[in-house]
Short mmCIF file of N, CA and C in Angstrom, two decimals:
data_model
loop_
_atom_site.label_atom_id
_atom_site.label_comp_id
_atom_site.label_asym_id
_atom_site.label_seq_id
_atom_site.Cartn_x
_atom_site.Cartn_y
_atom_site.Cartn_z
N MET A 1 104.45 176.35 56.09
CA MET A 1 105.87 175.33 54.98
C MET A 1 104.52 174.07 54.64
N LYS A 2 103.42 173.39 54.59
CA LYS A 2 103.03 173.31 54.47
C LYS A 2 102.29 173.58 52.30
N ASN A 3 102.21 174.75 52.20
CA ASN A 3 101.83 175.22 50.98
C ASN A 3 103.57 174.71 49.90
N LEU A 4 104.62 175.69 50.62
CA LEU A 4 105.55 174.73 50.14
C LEU A 4 106.23 173.64 50.08
N PHE A 5 106.09 172.10 51.04
CA PHE A 5 105.96 171.14 50.78
C PHE A 5 105.24 171.44 49.83
N ILE A 6 104.47 171.15 48.90
CA ILE A 6 103.05 170.98 47.86
C ILE A 6 103.98 170.88 46.59
N LYS A 7 103.93 172.83 47.02
CA LYS A 7 104.90 173.23 45.42
C LYS A 7 106.43 172.80 45.27
N GLU A 8 107.17 173.03 46.36
CA GLU A 8 108.46 172.98 46.26
C GLU A 8 108.92 171.67 46.14
N MET A 9 108.34 170.78 46.86
CA MET A 9 108.33 169.32 47.19
C MET A 9 107.61 168.17 45.89
N ASN A 10 106.25 168.38 45.58
CA ASN A 10 105.69 167.80 44.73
C ASN A 10 105.05 167.06 45.76
N LEU A 11 104.85 167.15 47.18
CA LEU A 11 104.38 166.27 48.00
C LEU A 11 102.84 166.21 47.64
N GLY A 12 102.07 165.48 48.07
CA GLY A 12 100.82 165.57 48.54
C GLY A 12 100.16 165.30 48.99
N ARG A 13 98.83 166.47 49.76
CA ARG A 13 98.31 167.07 50.57
C ARG A 13 98.76 166.50 52.28
N GLY A 14 98.33 165.14 51.72
CA GLY A 14 98.69 164.03 52.49
C GLY A 14 99.20 164.03 54.20
N GLU A 15 100.82 163.12 52.72
CA GLU A 15 102.14 164.03 52.97
C GLU A 15 103.04 164.79 53.69
N ALA A 16 102.70 166.08 53.28
CA ALA A 16 102.55 167.42 53.62
C ALA A 16 102.25 166.99 54.65
N LYS A 17 100.63 166.90 55.03
CA LYS A 17 100.34 167.08 56.22
C LYS A 17 100.92 166.42 57.67
N VAL A 18 101.84 165.68 57.06
CA VAL A 18 101.76 164.50 57.92
C VAL A 18 103.95 164.49 58.27
N VAL A 19 104.15 165.47 57.40
CA VAL A 19 105.20 166.31 57.81
C VAL A 19 105.53 167.09 58.53
N VAL A 20 104.90 168.00 58.19
CA VAL A 20 104.36 169.10 59.28
C VAL A 20 104.12 169.32 60.45
N LEU A 21 102.80 167.92 60.86
CA LEU A 21 103.00 167.98 61.76
C LEU A 21 103.88 167.41 62.93
N ALA A 22 104.38 166.24 61.98
CA ALA A 22 105.83 165.08 63.02
C ALA A 22 106.78 166.58 62.70
N TYR A 23 106.83 167.25 62.24
CA TYR A 23 107.60 168.39 62.30
C TYR A 23 107.19 169.48 63.87
N ASP A 24 105.97 169.85 64.02
CA ASP A 24 106.08 170.30 65.63
C ASP A 24 105.40 170.58 66.38
N THR A 25 104.96 168.93 66.21
CA THR A 25 105.43 168.25 66.85
C THR A 25 106.49 167.09 68.05
N GLY A 26 107.16 167.03 66.86
CA GLY A 26 108.28 166.09 67.61
C GLY A 26 107.76 164.93 67.78
N ILE A 27 105.91 163.82 66.44
CA ILE A 27 106.31 163.17 67.78
C ILE A 27 107.12 161.74 65.91
N PRO A 28 107.08 160.44 65.83
CA PRO A 28 107.32 159.39 64.77
C PRO A 28 106.54 160.51 62.94
N VAL A 29 106.78 160.18 62.86
CA VAL A 29 105.55 159.35 61.13
C VAL A 29 105.69 158.68 60.40
N LEU A 30 105.12 157.87 60.82
CA LEU A 30 104.11 156.91 59.47
C LEU A 30 103.83 156.62 58.48
N ILE A 31 105.88 156.58 57.48
CA ILE A 31 105.01 157.30 55.29
C ILE A 31 105.71 156.48 54.73
N ASP A 32 104.94 156.39 53.95
CA ASP A 32 106.37 155.13 52.53
C ASP A 32 106.54 156.16 50.93
N ASP A 33 105.74 156.64 51.03
CA ASP A 33 106.12 158.25 49.93
C ASP A 33 108.13 158.29 50.16
N LEU A 34 107.96 157.84 48.70
CA LEU A 34 110.05 157.78 48.53
C LEU A 34 109.99 159.27 48.78
N LYS A 35 109.46 160.71 47.92
CA LYS A 35 109.93 161.88 48.84
C LYS A 35 109.15 162.65 49.61
N ALA A 36 108.24 162.22 50.70
CA ALA A 36 107.91 162.71 52.18
C ALA A 36 109.52 161.92 52.88
N ARG A 37 109.45 160.52 52.13
CA ARG A 37 110.39 160.51 53.62
C ARG A 37 112.21 160.87 53.87
N LYS A 38 112.52 161.60 52.39
CA LYS A 38 113.44 162.02 52.18
C LYS A 38 112.99 163.11 52.77
N LEU A 39 112.77 164.51 52.96
CA LEU A 39 112.02 165.96 53.28
C LEU A 39 112.36 165.74 55.09
N ALA A 40 111.25 163.95 55.30
CA ALA A 40 111.05 164.60 57.09
C ALA A 40 112.68 163.18 57.07
N GLU A 41 113.41 163.00 56.62
CA GLU A 41 115.45 162.49 57.21
C GLU A 41 115.95 163.64 57.06
N GLU A 42 115.60 164.54 56.14
CA GLU A 42 116.54 165.59 55.55
C GLU A 42 116.13 166.60 57.80
N LEU A 43 115.50 166.73 57.61
CA LEU A 43 114.00 167.52 58.82
C LEU A 43 114.61 166.75 59.77
N GLY A 44 115.14 165.83 60.15
CA GLY A 44 115.24 164.69 61.42
C GLY A 44 114.45 164.76 61.65
N LEU A 45 113.46 164.59 60.81
CA LEU A 45 111.87 163.39 61.48
C LEU A 45 112.54 161.91 61.99
N ARG A 46 112.05 161.30 63.01
CA ARG A 46 111.84 159.77 63.26
C ARG A 46 111.56 158.85 62.56
N ILE A 47 110.63 158.36 61.48
CA ILE A 47 110.33 157.54 60.47
C ILE A 47 110.40 156.16 60.39
N SER A 48 108.59 156.20 59.81
CA SER A 48 108.75 154.38 59.77
C SER A 48 107.55 154.51 58.82
N GLY A 49 108.45 152.90 58.17
CA GLY A 49 106.92 152.81 57.54
C GLY A 49 106.33 151.88 57.68
N THR A 50 105.01 151.73 56.83
CA THR A 50 104.13 150.32 56.76
C THR A 50 105.35 148.72 57.35
N ILE A 51 105.64 148.48 56.85
CA ILE A 51 106.75 147.66 56.10
C ILE A 51 106.85 147.38 58.60
N GLU A 52 107.94 148.54 58.36
CA GLU A 52 108.74 147.69 59.59
C GLU A 52 107.12 147.32 60.47
N LEU A 53 105.58 148.74 60.52
CA LEU A 53 105.16 148.23 61.40
C LEU A 53 104.37 147.00 61.91
N LEU A 54 104.49 146.61 60.43
CA LEU A 54 104.20 144.78 60.84
C LEU A 54 104.70 143.87 60.92
N MET A 55 106.12 144.24 61.21
CA MET A 55 107.11 143.75 61.50
C MET A 55 107.30 143.90 63.33
N LYS A 56 106.86 144.75 62.77
CA LYS A 56 106.40 144.72 64.59
C LYS A 56 105.43 144.64 65.50
N ALA A 57 104.47 144.37 64.67
CA ALA A 57 103.27 143.58 64.81
C ALA A 57 103.39 141.95 65.35
N GLN A 58 104.23 142.46 64.58
CA GLN A 58 104.26 140.48 64.32
C GLN A 58 105.15 139.44 65.21
N LYS A 59 105.90 140.28 65.82
CA LYS A 59 108.05 140.16 67.93
C LYS A 59 106.33 140.54 67.88
N MET A 60 105.41 141.93 68.17
CA MET A 60 104.15 141.25 69.58
C MET A 60 102.92 141.15 69.55
N ASN A 61 103.18 139.80 68.09
CA ASN A 61 102.64 138.63 67.80
C ASN A 61 100.68 139.29 67.72
N ILE A 62 101.00 140.60 67.96
CA ILE A 62 99.18 141.43 67.27
C ILE A 62 98.77 140.23 66.08
N ILE A 63 99.46 140.05 64.94
CA ILE A 63 99.84 140.13 64.07
C ILE A 63 100.24 137.93 63.54
N LYS A 64 99.40 137.82 62.80
CA LYS A 64 101.06 136.17 62.79
C LYS A 64 101.41 136.24 62.05
N SER A 65 101.74 136.98 60.35
CA SER A 65 103.02 137.49 59.70
C SER A 65 102.75 138.34 58.98
N ALA A 66 103.47 139.33 58.92
CA ALA A 66 103.97 140.15 58.55
C ALA A 66 104.25 140.29 56.98
N PHE A 67 104.28 139.64 56.68
CA PHE A 67 104.84 138.82 54.68
C PHE A 67 103.30 139.07 54.49
N GLU A 68 102.24 137.97 55.28
CA GLU A 68 101.01 137.85 54.72
C GLU A 68 100.40 138.92 54.76
N LYS A 69 100.97 139.91 55.55
CA LYS A 69 99.71 141.08 55.27
C LYS A 69 100.40 141.89 54.01
N VAL A 70 101.52 142.06 53.86
CA VAL A 70 102.68 142.65 52.26
C VAL A 70 102.01 142.24 51.56
N LEU A 71 101.51 140.65 51.97
CA LEU A 71 100.87 140.06 50.19
C LEU A 71 99.46 140.89 50.39
N GLU A 72 98.62 141.10 51.23
CA GLU A 72 97.86 141.42 50.87
C GLU A 72 96.78 143.05 50.95
N LEU A 73 98.39 143.47 51.49
CA LEU A 73 97.93 144.68 50.98
C LEU A 73 98.64 145.49 49.19
N LYS A 74 99.39 144.27 48.38
CA LYS A 74 99.60 143.96 46.74
C LYS A 74 98.85 144.62 46.30
N LYS A 75 98.08 143.16 46.63
CA LYS A 75 96.63 143.13 46.03
C LYS A 75 96.02 143.52 46.24
N LYS A 76 96.38 144.88 46.84
CA LYS A 76 94.68 145.76 46.57
C LYS A 76 94.51 147.06 46.55
N GLY A 77 96.13 146.50 46.13
CA GLY A 77 97.10 147.71 44.74
C GLY A 77 98.07 148.88 46.01
N PHE A 78 98.51 148.26 47.13
CA PHE A 78 99.34 149.09 47.84
C PHE A 78 100.98 149.24 47.47
N TYR A 79 101.52 150.13 47.10
CA TYR A 79 102.86 150.15 46.53
C TYR A 79 104.11 149.81 47.09
N ILE A 80 104.73 149.22 47.00
CA ILE A 80 106.38 149.13 48.19
C ILE A 80 107.39 149.45 46.80
#
């Protein structure tokens, strides 16, 4: 199935592996790639992204500011 996602959906290896693992195990998927997110949604997977994770961490007082962390990620080349 992974090779199908790579070839037909034009996903990267990492994204394809994450989607297949989540599909096979039923665990939620943490992914930001838009094509991979759309595929995961079509497969009925539970999806979270980096920003959602940071917001949860802020609510749990694990980090001070999700916004500041997003700015740090953007400076390092993270694309939203």
